[in-house]
Amino acid sequence: MKDPRILLVGHPNVGKSALFHHLTGQYVIVSNYPGTTVEVAQGALRTRPDQLVVDTPGIVTFPARSEDEQVTVRALLEDEHYAVIQVGDAKNLRRTLHFTLQLAELGLPLILVLNMVDEAQAYGMQLDLESLRRTLGIPVITTVATRGQGVEELLRALEKVQPTLLHLTYPPPIEEALEALIPHLPPAPVAGRGLALLFLSGDASVETWLRDHLSSADYALLEQIRQDLRARLPEPITSVLQRTREHFIRNLVGRTLAQEQRGEEPFSVRLGHLTTHPLWGIPILALVLYALYWFVGVFGAGTLVGFLEETLFGKIINPWMVSHLERWIPWPFLSQMLVGEYGLWTMGITYALALLLPIVVTFFIAFGILEDSGYLPRLAVLTNQFFSRIGLNGQAVLPMVLGLGCVTMATMTTRILNRPRERILVTFLLALAIPCSAQLGVVMGMLAGISFSATLIWAGVVVLVLLTVGWLAARLLPGERTPLMVELPPLRWPLFSNVLIKTLARLEWYIKEAVPLFLLGTFLLFLLDWFHLLPGFIHAAEPIVTHWLGLPPEAAAAFLLGFLRRDFAATNLFVMESQGLLSPIQVVVAMVTITLFVPCIASVFMIIKERGLKTALGMLVFIFPFALFVGGVLYRFLSLVGWHG
């Protein structure tokens, strides 16, 4: 990323993505920022196709804390900029201006966009834009990004944007430290004064960048200047910087913002308060989670998958493909590789398009609605206390709930978590103890046919494993739990076009990156079957299945199928129960064991892609023996207490 570009920056949930789509039009590229796992969206400015616009991850303030925020700092430090557009919430002017000052001190060509001005006006806020422009020395534009209001004015401002010249005067010790630092800084896309202020603040990304661009002796000199300043100040450097900026902002807001007294609060505001209320927030949360599970898990993974997999592919497309390809291709190896039991089409493409595509589409739509409505951060707030018990914060709730629809896709959504430690922990818990919707339906059907107590035993063991293993893993993994810090935007109706554009962009990722994983996994299974290695695996598993788990030998095949897809195993066991081959104890033991298995081979490849081969292998080495251990212990416990269903 070296060509001059337009950078969109701002706090989370301020409408950056909506503004980005109005600026760039239809074609958007979503890819990882170089050297990271963090995705950024890029697109050509619609009025100038040769000018690239980059939508950076949301950032609260400098210094950056999470990997996403560090990507924004890296983009500011490492890329060449035609302009930087800060998108802020017009209702939270004071908070927005804190970040504006930090960006202005970097000396970049800066434009401040105060978005959601319609909501600010609904609160009775009146802004003196001319006073803001004169004081800050930058263009200040108001927008309603969801409707495209103000975008044309922004495009005109981009034609004549200039570097900022704003200069705040800090207490003498800081000014002296800045004077000492600036001559020793390397050339950078940002002003030396701004770079020095970020270094004094202790920004990790800036420290890394300086180490890469300076000799060890020169960096040690900078560090010594910072240490001397810390010794001179009675409080942290960031506190002194914050207080100086706060004094400036207080005076500026006092001159530029007037607020009328209005009557009753809008309904959306009152509903927003209820969603985080300790009492009323819980039933609202339950309703949202149920709607999410129904839309993704029942409608997407049930109704749509049933139609596509069983009817469209199972009865129409696949029979036609099998009959024609077997007739056209005379080589058994090739025809079986394409349309055999483990064929690239009959299993790989069928799974990817008929099984997971409906789940992916409904998930991305649901995620876009939660994102655009402003409910997503409220979900995190309400579940924060529960997840804190296993070393996580409330942001973990979304991957966990979506895992009930599809663990493979839920593993991908762990990218929303701030730190690698949390992503690893949630990925591990998803792989271990969260049943996907397809499996959950079979499991609940089998257990309900035995007794309610069978369902309680299964659920109790799975939840106990989730809490216990999560608690232990959180203490074994290095690092501390990230405190939950989220901005609560107002609740609003999602904009259909915005949700649609986001869904299409994410589907492009699915087709490019996830589908090849299914084809690769299918090909490996085909090779195992073609060279007659699968029966050997089944035979090798029989002693564990019969002697330790107390199950019939036929259950070994079900557990092997469980590695392909957990619901295959559950369905196989369901058939065995209907034939009278499983007792109630054996059903409960089998359901617990298969639930604690890794969901499917596709999820294994997704874990490898997201967390790396070494981490994925570590998870697998633990999960498979642990699932068998829990199943065997449960079998002996239920036999000892004499439970018979």
XYZ file of C-alpha atoms in Angstrom:
645
model
C 0.000 0.000 0.000
C 2.278 2.802 -1.225
C 0.248 4.864 -3.702
C -1.432 7.979 -2.234
C -4.904 7.072 -1.079
C -7.858 8.357 0.887
C -8.085 6.875 4.364
C -11.402 6.639 6.216
C -10.840 6.608 9.982
C -13.081 6.986 13.016
C -14.611 5.423 16.083
C -16.595 2.186 15.744
C -20.293 2.489 14.808
C -20.152 6.008 13.373
C -21.197 5.119 9.813
C -17.793 4.754 8.133
C -18.866 1.754 6.080
C -22.039 3.443 4.825
C -20.052 6.528 3.781
C -17.405 4.310 2.201
C -19.971 2.656 -0.061
C -21.339 6.041 -1.172
C -17.820 7.205 -2.023
C -16.732 4.060 -3.859
C -19.878 2.816 -5.593
C -20.357 -0.870 -6.205
C -17.044 -2.710 -6.613
C -15.226 -3.230 -3.321
C -12.189 -5.377 -2.494
C -12.001 -6.863 1.020
C -8.580 -8.242 1.959
C -6.225 -8.592 4.888
C -4.018 -5.631 5.676
C -0.417 -6.707 4.830
C 1.153 -8.753 7.604
C -2.073 -9.073 9.646
C -5.309 -11.070 9.841
C -7.364 -7.858 9.964
C -9.563 -7.161 6.952
C -9.840 -3.750 5.312
C -12.140 -2.722 2.476
C -10.790 -0.830 -0.541
C -12.553 0.702 -3.503
C -12.010 3.315 -6.211
C -13.422 6.800 -5.620
C -16.436 6.971 -7.912
C -15.555 10.458 -9.226
C -11.891 9.514 -9.789
C -11.391 5.796 -10.574
C -7.612 6.050 -10.146
C -7.982 7.197 -6.507
C -8.268 4.395 -3.934
C -10.325 4.739 -0.737
C -9.489 2.526 2.271
C -11.999 1.879 5.079
C -9.851 1.236 8.162
C -10.981 -0.651 11.304
C -12.695 1.445 13.971
C -10.371 2.999 16.538
C -11.311 4.562 19.879
C -8.214 6.702 20.420
C -4.421 6.742 20.389
C -2.532 4.833 21.693
C -4.070 1.840 19.909
C -5.011 -1.198 22.034
C -6.334 -3.996 19.813
C -4.863 -5.489 16.636
C -7.610 -3.784 14.612
C -6.711 -0.374 16.048
C -3.013 -1.014 15.452
C -3.788 -1.613 11.763
C -5.273 1.897 11.580
C -2.122 3.357 13.144
C 0.047 1.378 10.720
C -1.997 2.650 7.786
C -1.416 6.230 8.948
C 2.317 5.656 9.424
C 3.172 3.452 6.452
C 0.882 4.564 3.612
C 1.051 7.675 1.460
C -2.105 9.770 1.916
C -3.984 11.987 -0.475
C -6.389 12.734 2.357
C -7.644 11.405 5.683
C -11.390 11.559 6.311
C -12.355 11.285 9.952
C -15.949 10.127 10.366
C -17.408 11.122 13.726
C -20.761 10.987 15.481
C -22.363 14.441 15.422
C -24.151 13.637 18.706
C -20.858 12.958 20.519
C -18.940 16.069 19.470
C -16.608 16.185 22.468
C -15.510 12.569 22.022
C -15.140 13.023 18.274
C -12.963 16.117 18.681
C -10.516 14.317 20.981
C -9.635 12.055 18.079
C -9.718 14.987 15.629
C -6.989 16.771 17.596
C -4.782 13.684 17.561
C -5.217 13.315 13.790
C -4.701 17.048 13.172
C -1.405 16.975 15.065
C -0.159 14.393 12.551
C -0.178 17.150 9.911
C -2.111 15.109 7.344
C -4.623 16.509 4.816
C -7.703 16.080 7.036
C -11.453 16.433 6.615
C -13.848 16.035 9.550
C -17.210 14.458 8.680
C -19.854 14.749 11.396
C -22.213 11.930 10.493
C -25.746 11.194 11.749
C -26.469 14.927 11.925
C -30.184 14.112 11.647
C -30.026 12.268 14.969
C -28.123 15.159 16.533
C -30.848 17.544 15.395
C -33.478 15.202 16.838
C -31.718 15.683 20.188
C -31.992 19.466 19.740
C -28.284 20.006 18.936
C -27.230 22.970 16.796
C -23.654 23.193 15.480
C -21.733 26.328 14.490
C -19.804 24.746 11.626
C -17.985 27.923 10.611
C -16.527 28.329 14.086
C -15.377 24.704 14.043
C -13.735 25.169 10.633
C -11.918 28.350 11.639
C -10.602 26.932 14.912
C -9.514 23.551 13.566
C -8.339 24.867 10.199
C -9.915 21.951 8.314
C -13.104 21.331 6.294
C -16.005 20.225 8.534
C -18.947 18.592 6.763
C -22.207 17.167 8.120
C -23.658 14.008 6.595
C -26.377 11.409 6.891
C -24.403 8.553 5.358
C -27.290 6.084 5.214
C -29.103 8.439 2.808
C -26.042 9.802 1.008
C -26.715 13.307 2.349
C -23.577 15.485 2.335
C -21.541 13.128 0.141
C -21.360 15.591 -2.793
C -20.058 18.320 -0.479
C -17.434 15.887 0.808
C -16.338 15.058 -2.744
C -15.908 18.781 -3.467
C -13.878 19.243 -0.274
C -11.557 16.417 -1.344
C -10.554 18.430 -4.423
C -8.863 21.143 -2.313
C -7.883 19.431 0.934
C -4.668 20.710 2.583
C -2.392 19.451 5.390
C -3.491 20.561 8.853
C -1.564 23.242 10.737
C -3.246 22.968 14.144
C -0.782 23.426 17.009
C -1.671 22.850 20.666
C 0.758 24.104 23.306
C 1.454 21.592 26.071
C 3.066 22.186 29.496
C 6.789 23.153 29.298
C 8.231 19.682 30.195
C 6.344 18.086 27.287
C 7.254 20.882 24.866
C 10.913 20.487 25.828
C 10.732 16.735 25.292
C 9.140 17.286 21.874
C 11.918 19.673 20.878
C 14.480 17.053 21.903
C 12.702 14.184 20.103
C 11.804 15.692 16.732
C 15.386 16.140 15.351
C 16.072 12.426 15.913
C 12.934 11.060 14.209
C 13.157 9.376 10.772
C 11.217 10.751 7.770
C 7.566 9.713 7.943
C 4.258 10.337 6.127
C 3.118 12.228 9.250
C 4.437 15.371 10.954
C 7.341 14.887 13.334
C 5.494 16.598 16.176
C 2.533 14.246 15.851
C 4.806 11.211 15.633
C 6.676 12.355 18.761
C 3.384 12.810 20.649
C 2.325 9.256 19.759
C 5.683 7.948 20.952
C 5.354 9.822 24.249
C 1.874 8.295 24.628
C 3.395 4.811 24.440
C 1.676 3.682 21.234
C 3.010 0.154 20.533
C 2.624 0.452 16.740
C 4.615 3.683 16.697
C 7.321 2.138 18.870
C 7.586 -0.826 16.457
C 7.715 1.504 13.447
C 10.479 3.607 15.025
C 12.538 0.516 15.903
C 12.293 -0.580 12.264
C 13.456 2.826 10.984
C 16.145 3.725 13.532
C 19.350 2.213 14.791
C 19.361 0.713 18.271
C 21.393 3.678 19.574
C 19.006 6.270 18.103
C 15.951 4.474 19.480
C 17.620 4.208 22.895
C 18.081 7.986 22.811
C 14.343 8.476 22.184
C 13.541 6.091 25.012
C 15.852 7.999 27.350
C 14.108 11.304 26.529
C 10.743 9.699 27.311
C 12.029 8.235 30.584
C 13.406 11.638 31.634
C 10.025 13.231 30.924
C 8.219 10.583 32.998
C 10.565 11.346 35.902
C 9.761 15.069 35.662
C 5.973 14.678 35.616
C 3.927 13.841 38.731
C 1.418 11.846 36.624
C 1.425 9.731 33.434
C 2.302 11.536 30.204
C -1.025 10.529 28.626
C -2.916 12.208 31.482
C -1.128 15.525 30.871
C -1.763 15.326 27.121
C -5.409 14.400 27.706
C -5.989 17.292 30.106
C -4.515 19.842 27.675
C -6.673 18.567 24.844
C -9.753 18.420 27.068
C -9.302 22.092 28.024
C -9.100 23.066 24.342
C -12.148 20.937 23.424
C -14.239 22.226 26.331
C -13.782 25.814 25.142
C -14.387 24.850 21.509
C -17.578 22.892 22.224
C -18.836 25.714 24.422
C -18.561 28.114 21.466
C -19.842 25.824 18.713
C -22.555 23.601 20.208
C -25.952 24.678 21.439
C -28.621 22.250 22.613
C -32.305 23.022 22.813
C -34.439 21.475 25.512
C -36.776 18.935 23.937
C -39.750 17.114 25.389
C -40.056 13.358 25.509
C -37.123 11.260 24.312
C -37.563 9.489 20.958
C -38.732 5.858 21.159
C -35.408 4.600 19.787
C -33.595 6.290 22.677
C -35.912 4.773 25.288
C -35.580 1.342 23.650
C -31.809 1.764 23.611
C -31.854 2.331 27.378
C -34.003 -0.775 27.891
C -31.630 -3.005 25.893
C -28.861 -2.473 28.464
C -31.117 -2.395 31.532
C -30.125 -5.078 34.108
C -33.702 -6.427 34.202
C -35.437 -5.595 30.913
C -32.323 -6.115 28.822
C -32.366 -9.878 29.498
C -35.727 -10.703 27.837
C -34.854 -8.400 24.930
C -31.538 -10.227 24.607
C -33.307 -13.605 24.720
C -35.694 -12.469 21.994
C -32.855 -11.242 19.762
C -30.826 -14.425 20.269
C -33.860 -16.579 19.534
C -34.561 -14.589 16.356
C -30.914 -14.930 15.357
C -30.918 -18.665 16.017
C -34.228 -19.139 14.203
C -33.155 -17.153 11.132
C -29.687 -18.706 10.812
C -30.107 -22.062 12.542
C -33.701 -23.027 11.713
C -34.520 -21.144 8.505
C -31.014 -21.080 7.007
C -29.588 -24.373 8.279
C -32.955 -26.159 8.278
C -35.459 -24.970 5.678
C -33.097 -23.611 3.023
C -30.519 -26.367 3.467
C -33.255 -29.003 3.353
C -34.570 -27.642 0.056
C -31.169 -27.215 -1.589
C -29.445 -30.336 -0.252
C -32.302 -32.846 -0.333
C -34.500 -31.580 -3.151
C -32.490 -29.477 -5.598
C -29.123 -31.236 -5.348
C -30.255 -34.596 -3.951
C -33.065 -35.288 -6.412
C -32.305 -33.148 -9.469
C -28.761 -31.834 -9.938
C -26.647 -34.636 -8.459
C -28.516 -37.567 -10.107
C -28.172 -35.807 -13.466
C -24.445 -35.121 -12.889
C -23.749 -38.686 -11.732
C -25.547 -40.369 -14.630
C -23.952 -38.171 -17.289
C -20.389 -37.992 -15.924
C -20.197 -41.736 -15.277
C -21.290 -42.281 -18.867
C -18.962 -39.637 -20.359
C -15.842 -40.425 -18.262
C -14.551 -43.969 -18.779
C -11.870 -43.813 -16.043
C -13.267 -44.953 -12.660
C -10.705 -42.987 -10.646
C -11.665 -39.697 -12.299
C -15.412 -40.309 -12.285
C -15.394 -41.361 -8.627
C -13.241 -38.346 -7.755
C -15.904 -36.099 -9.282
C -19.231 -37.798 -8.514
C -18.490 -40.722 -6.185
C -19.418 -40.995 -2.530
C -16.589 -38.564 -1.680
C -16.628 -36.764 -5.042
C -15.559 -33.168 -5.535
C -19.037 -32.409 -6.872
C -21.268 -34.794 -4.917
C -19.660 -33.944 -1.571
C -17.410 -30.853 -1.940
C -19.541 -28.565 -4.104
C -22.780 -29.946 -2.686
C -21.649 -29.170 0.873
C -20.313 -25.750 -0.055
C -23.350 -24.602 -2.058
C -26.266 -26.629 -0.740
C -25.272 -27.062 2.892
C -23.239 -24.036 3.947
C -24.154 -21.310 1.446
C -27.672 -20.860 2.892
C -26.197 -20.695 6.396
C -23.566 -18.215 5.254
C -26.098 -15.968 3.506
C -28.518 -15.896 6.433
C -25.657 -15.377 8.893
C -24.196 -12.460 6.944
C -27.635 -10.858 6.624
C -28.282 -11.274 10.363
C -24.830 -9.957 11.222
C -25.341 -6.943 8.943
C -28.693 -6.164 10.563
C -27.245 -6.381 14.089
C -24.296 -4.265 12.974
C -26.362 -1.541 11.293
C -29.057 -1.421 13.971
C -26.575 -0.620 16.752
C -27.569 -3.654 18.842
C -24.276 -5.531 18.475
C -22.378 -3.591 21.181
C -25.403 -3.894 23.511
C -25.267 -7.671 23.096
C -21.673 -7.572 24.275
C -22.511 -5.420 27.312
C -25.287 -7.700 28.552
C -23.270 -10.919 28.297
C -19.991 -9.478 29.535
C -20.331 -10.724 33.117
C -20.965 -14.338 32.065
C -18.033 -14.478 29.662
C -15.742 -12.800 32.178
C -15.902 -16.062 34.165
C -14.012 -17.851 31.395
C -11.511 -15.090 30.696
C -13.410 -13.406 27.848
C -15.562 -10.336 27.435
C -19.047 -9.883 26.028
C -17.864 -9.690 22.412
C -17.534 -13.496 22.502
C -21.325 -13.930 22.547
C -21.780 -13.518 18.797
C -19.420 -16.319 17.635
C -20.820 -18.591 20.357
C -24.453 -18.078 19.352
C -23.669 -18.309 15.653
C -21.811 -21.553 16.354
C -25.231 -23.064 17.014
C -25.888 -22.427 13.324
C -22.502 -23.330 11.859
C -19.221 -23.683 13.759
C -17.181 -23.254 10.578
C -18.574 -19.798 9.904
C -18.582 -18.899 13.607
C -14.840 -19.609 13.666
C -14.431 -16.987 10.966
C -16.368 -14.420 13.028
C -13.830 -14.656 15.862
C -12.023 -11.955 13.881
C -14.265 -9.411 15.627
C -12.449 -10.135 18.923
C -9.685 -7.734 19.862
C -6.726 -9.939 20.755
C -5.245 -13.218 19.458
C -5.648 -14.757 22.938
C -9.437 -14.282 22.845
C -9.687 -15.523 19.263
C -7.806 -18.708 20.158
C -9.914 -19.307 23.278
C -13.275 -18.809 21.518
C -12.160 -20.938 18.551
C -11.187 -23.699 20.975
C -14.523 -23.570 22.819
C -16.446 -23.543 19.526
C -14.597 -26.642 18.354
C -15.063 -28.405 21.688
C -18.535 -27.754 23.053
C -20.830 -25.861 20.656
C -23.099 -28.147 18.575
C -24.048 -26.886 15.107
C -27.730 -26.608 14.225
C -27.788 -29.727 12.034
C -26.358 -31.848 14.832
C -28.396 -30.125 17.521
C -31.649 -31.030 15.815
C -30.776 -34.747 15.668
C -29.417 -34.751 19.233
C -32.487 -33.072 20.706
C -34.778 -35.393 18.760
C -33.028 -38.513 20.068
C -32.825 -37.332 23.683
C -36.430 -36.119 23.749
C -37.481 -39.605 22.674
C -35.875 -41.036 25.834
C -36.753 -38.611 28.622
C -36.381 -35.034 29.784
C -33.708 -36.131 32.228
C -31.615 -37.438 29.310
C -31.721 -33.958 27.762
C -30.756 -32.359 31.088
C -27.799 -34.736 31.523
C -26.523 -33.993 28.011
C -26.931 -30.213 28.389
C -25.475 -30.214 31.902
C -22.349 -32.124 30.887
C -21.752 -29.926 27.815
C -22.201 -26.666 29.772
C -20.004 -27.959 32.603
C -17.278 -28.839 30.089
C -17.622 -25.419 28.440
C -17.243 -23.540 31.735
C -14.547 -25.763 33.245
C -12.322 -26.053 30.187
C -12.875 -22.390 29.351
C -11.892 -21.358 32.885
C -8.751 -23.509 32.808
C -7.745 -22.504 29.271
C -8.165 -18.810 30.107
C -5.669 -19.199 32.924
C -3.188 -21.250 30.921
C -3.133 -18.980 27.878
C -0.693 -16.069 28.330
C -2.117 -12.578 28.532
C -4.924 -10.888 30.409
C -8.614 -10.582 29.678
C -9.408 -7.482 27.632
C -11.839 -5.193 29.476
C -14.972 -4.492 27.479
C -14.896 -0.962 26.064
C -17.588 -0.285 23.478
C -19.414 2.735 22.163
C -23.206 2.390 22.385
C -24.625 4.009 19.243
C -28.335 4.823 19.078
C -30.659 2.108 17.859
C -31.819 2.704 14.309
C -33.541 0.843 11.482
C -30.914 -0.939 9.356
C -30.583 0.362 5.816
C -31.420 -2.501 3.435
C -28.973 -1.402 0.738
C -26.129 -1.178 3.257
C -26.868 -4.659 4.649
C -27.076 -6.029 1.094
C -23.747 -4.508 0.006
C -21.987 -5.845 3.124
C -23.525 -9.292 2.593
C -22.376 -9.433 -1.032
C -18.840 -8.345 -0.100
C -18.635 -11.051 2.577
C -20.065 -13.674 0.217
C -17.246 -12.875 -2.188
C -14.834 -13.801 0.592
C -16.715 -17.070 1.216
C -16.584 -18.138 -2.412
C -12.899 -17.265 -2.791
C -11.557 -18.608 0.496
C -13.972 -21.075 2.133
C -15.116 -23.144 -0.862
C -11.561 -24.302 -1.725
C -11.285 -25.663 1.835
C -14.239 -27.974 1.233
C -12.804 -29.212 -2.048
C -9.425 -29.918 -0.446
C -10.989 -31.816 2.470
C -13.204 -33.808 0.124
C -10.248 -34.777 -2.052
C -8.332 -36.087 0.977
C -11.324 -38.212 2.013
C -11.646 -39.527 -1.540
C -8.000 -40.629 -1.515
C -8.472 -42.418 1.842
C -11.529 -44.204 0.512
C -10.012 -45.035 -2.889
C -6.941 -46.623 -1.323
C -9.156 -48.524 1.187
C -7.763 -46.773 4.253
C -11.137 -45.746 5.755
C -12.144 -49.300 6.852
C -8.831 -49.569 8.688
C -9.557 -46.422 10.662
C -13.009 -47.766 11.574
C -11.576 -51.107 12.718
C -8.870 -49.377 14.790
C -11.518 -47.302 16.612
C -13.696 -50.274 17.632
C -11.848 -51.170 20.903
C -12.191 -47.623 22.240
C -15.826 -47.383 21.203
C -16.866 -50.736 22.687
C -14.655 -51.174 25.772
C -14.307 -47.556 26.963
C -17.549 -45.915 25.802
C -19.689 -49.029 26.206
C -21.197 -48.719 22.711
C -21.822 -51.378 20.028
C -19.015 -51.956 17.472
C -21.206 -50.442 14.735
C -20.894 -47.059 16.478
C -17.220 -46.836 15.379
C -18.334 -46.032 11.833
C -20.599 -43.298 13.198
C -17.710 -41.645 15.034
C -15.541 -41.680 11.930
C -18.377 -40.097 9.994
C -18.532 -37.547 12.813
C -15.168 -36.240 11.712
C -16.654 -35.547 8.276
C -19.745 -33.944 9.799
C -21.024 -34.295 13.349
C -24.642 -34.496 12.239
C -23.725 -37.504 10.037
C -22.615 -39.301 13.184
C -25.714 -38.212 15.088
C -27.938 -39.409 12.238
C -26.128 -42.760 12.080
C -26.595 -43.196 15.825
C -30.247 -42.215 15.438
C -30.722 -45.082 12.998
C -29.010 -47.451 15.435
C -31.340 -46.354 18.242
C -34.413 -46.836 16.053
C -33.199 -50.390 15.370
C -32.926 -51.064 19.104
C -29.125 -51.259 19.102
C -28.619 -48.504 21.724
C -29.863 -48.344 25.306
C -30.787 -44.957 26.916
C -27.396 -44.792 28.672
C -25.601 -45.498 25.388
C -27.608 -42.784 23.595
C -26.679 -40.135 26.183
C -23.015 -41.184 26.213
C -22.856 -41.183 22.409
C -24.542 -37.774 22.133
C -22.206 -36.183 24.699
C -19.123 -37.677 23.057
C -20.069 -36.655 19.534
C -20.964 -33.143 20.718
C -17.474 -32.731 22.162
C -15.844 -33.830 18.897
C -14.492 -31.306 16.401
C -17.558 -30.287 14.334
C -16.450 -31.373 10.845
C -13.485 -31.504 8.509
C -14.459 -28.105 7.046
C -14.209 -26.517 10.484
C -10.762 -28.099 10.930
C -9.560 -26.416 7.757
C -11.121 -23.135 8.876
C -9.322 -23.384 12.250
C -6.042 -24.006 10.412
C -6.681 -21.004 8.179
C -7.623 -18.663 11.015
C -5.328 -19.819 13.835
C -2.487 -21.590 12.030
C -1.518 -25.264 11.682
C 0.343 -25.517 15.001
C -2.555 -24.125 17.055
C -5.109 -26.239 15.165
C -3.131 -29.438 15.773
C -2.826 -28.570 19.464
C -6.616 -28.205 19.689
C -7.239 -31.505 17.896
C -4.727 -33.384 20.028
C -6.631 -32.249 23.126
C -10.240 -32.404 21.913
C -10.480 -35.956 20.543
C -8.991 -37.764 23.591
C -10.858 -35.403 25.931
C -14.218 -36.121 24.257
C -13.610 -39.862 24.573
C -12.481 -39.424 28.200
C -15.634 -37.508 29.171
C -17.838 -40.049 27.366
C -16.202 -42.995 29.164
C -16.419 -41.323 32.586
C -20.076 -40.454 31.985
C -20.848 -44.066 30.962
C -19.351 -45.393 34.180
C -21.052 -42.741 36.322
C -24.527 -43.370 34.874
C -24.025 -47.131 35.226
C -22.890 -46.693 38.823
C -25.926 -44.616 39.863
C -28.268 -46.944 38.014
C -29.743 -44.388 35.604
C -31.857 -46.044 32.907
C -33.598 -43.088 31.280
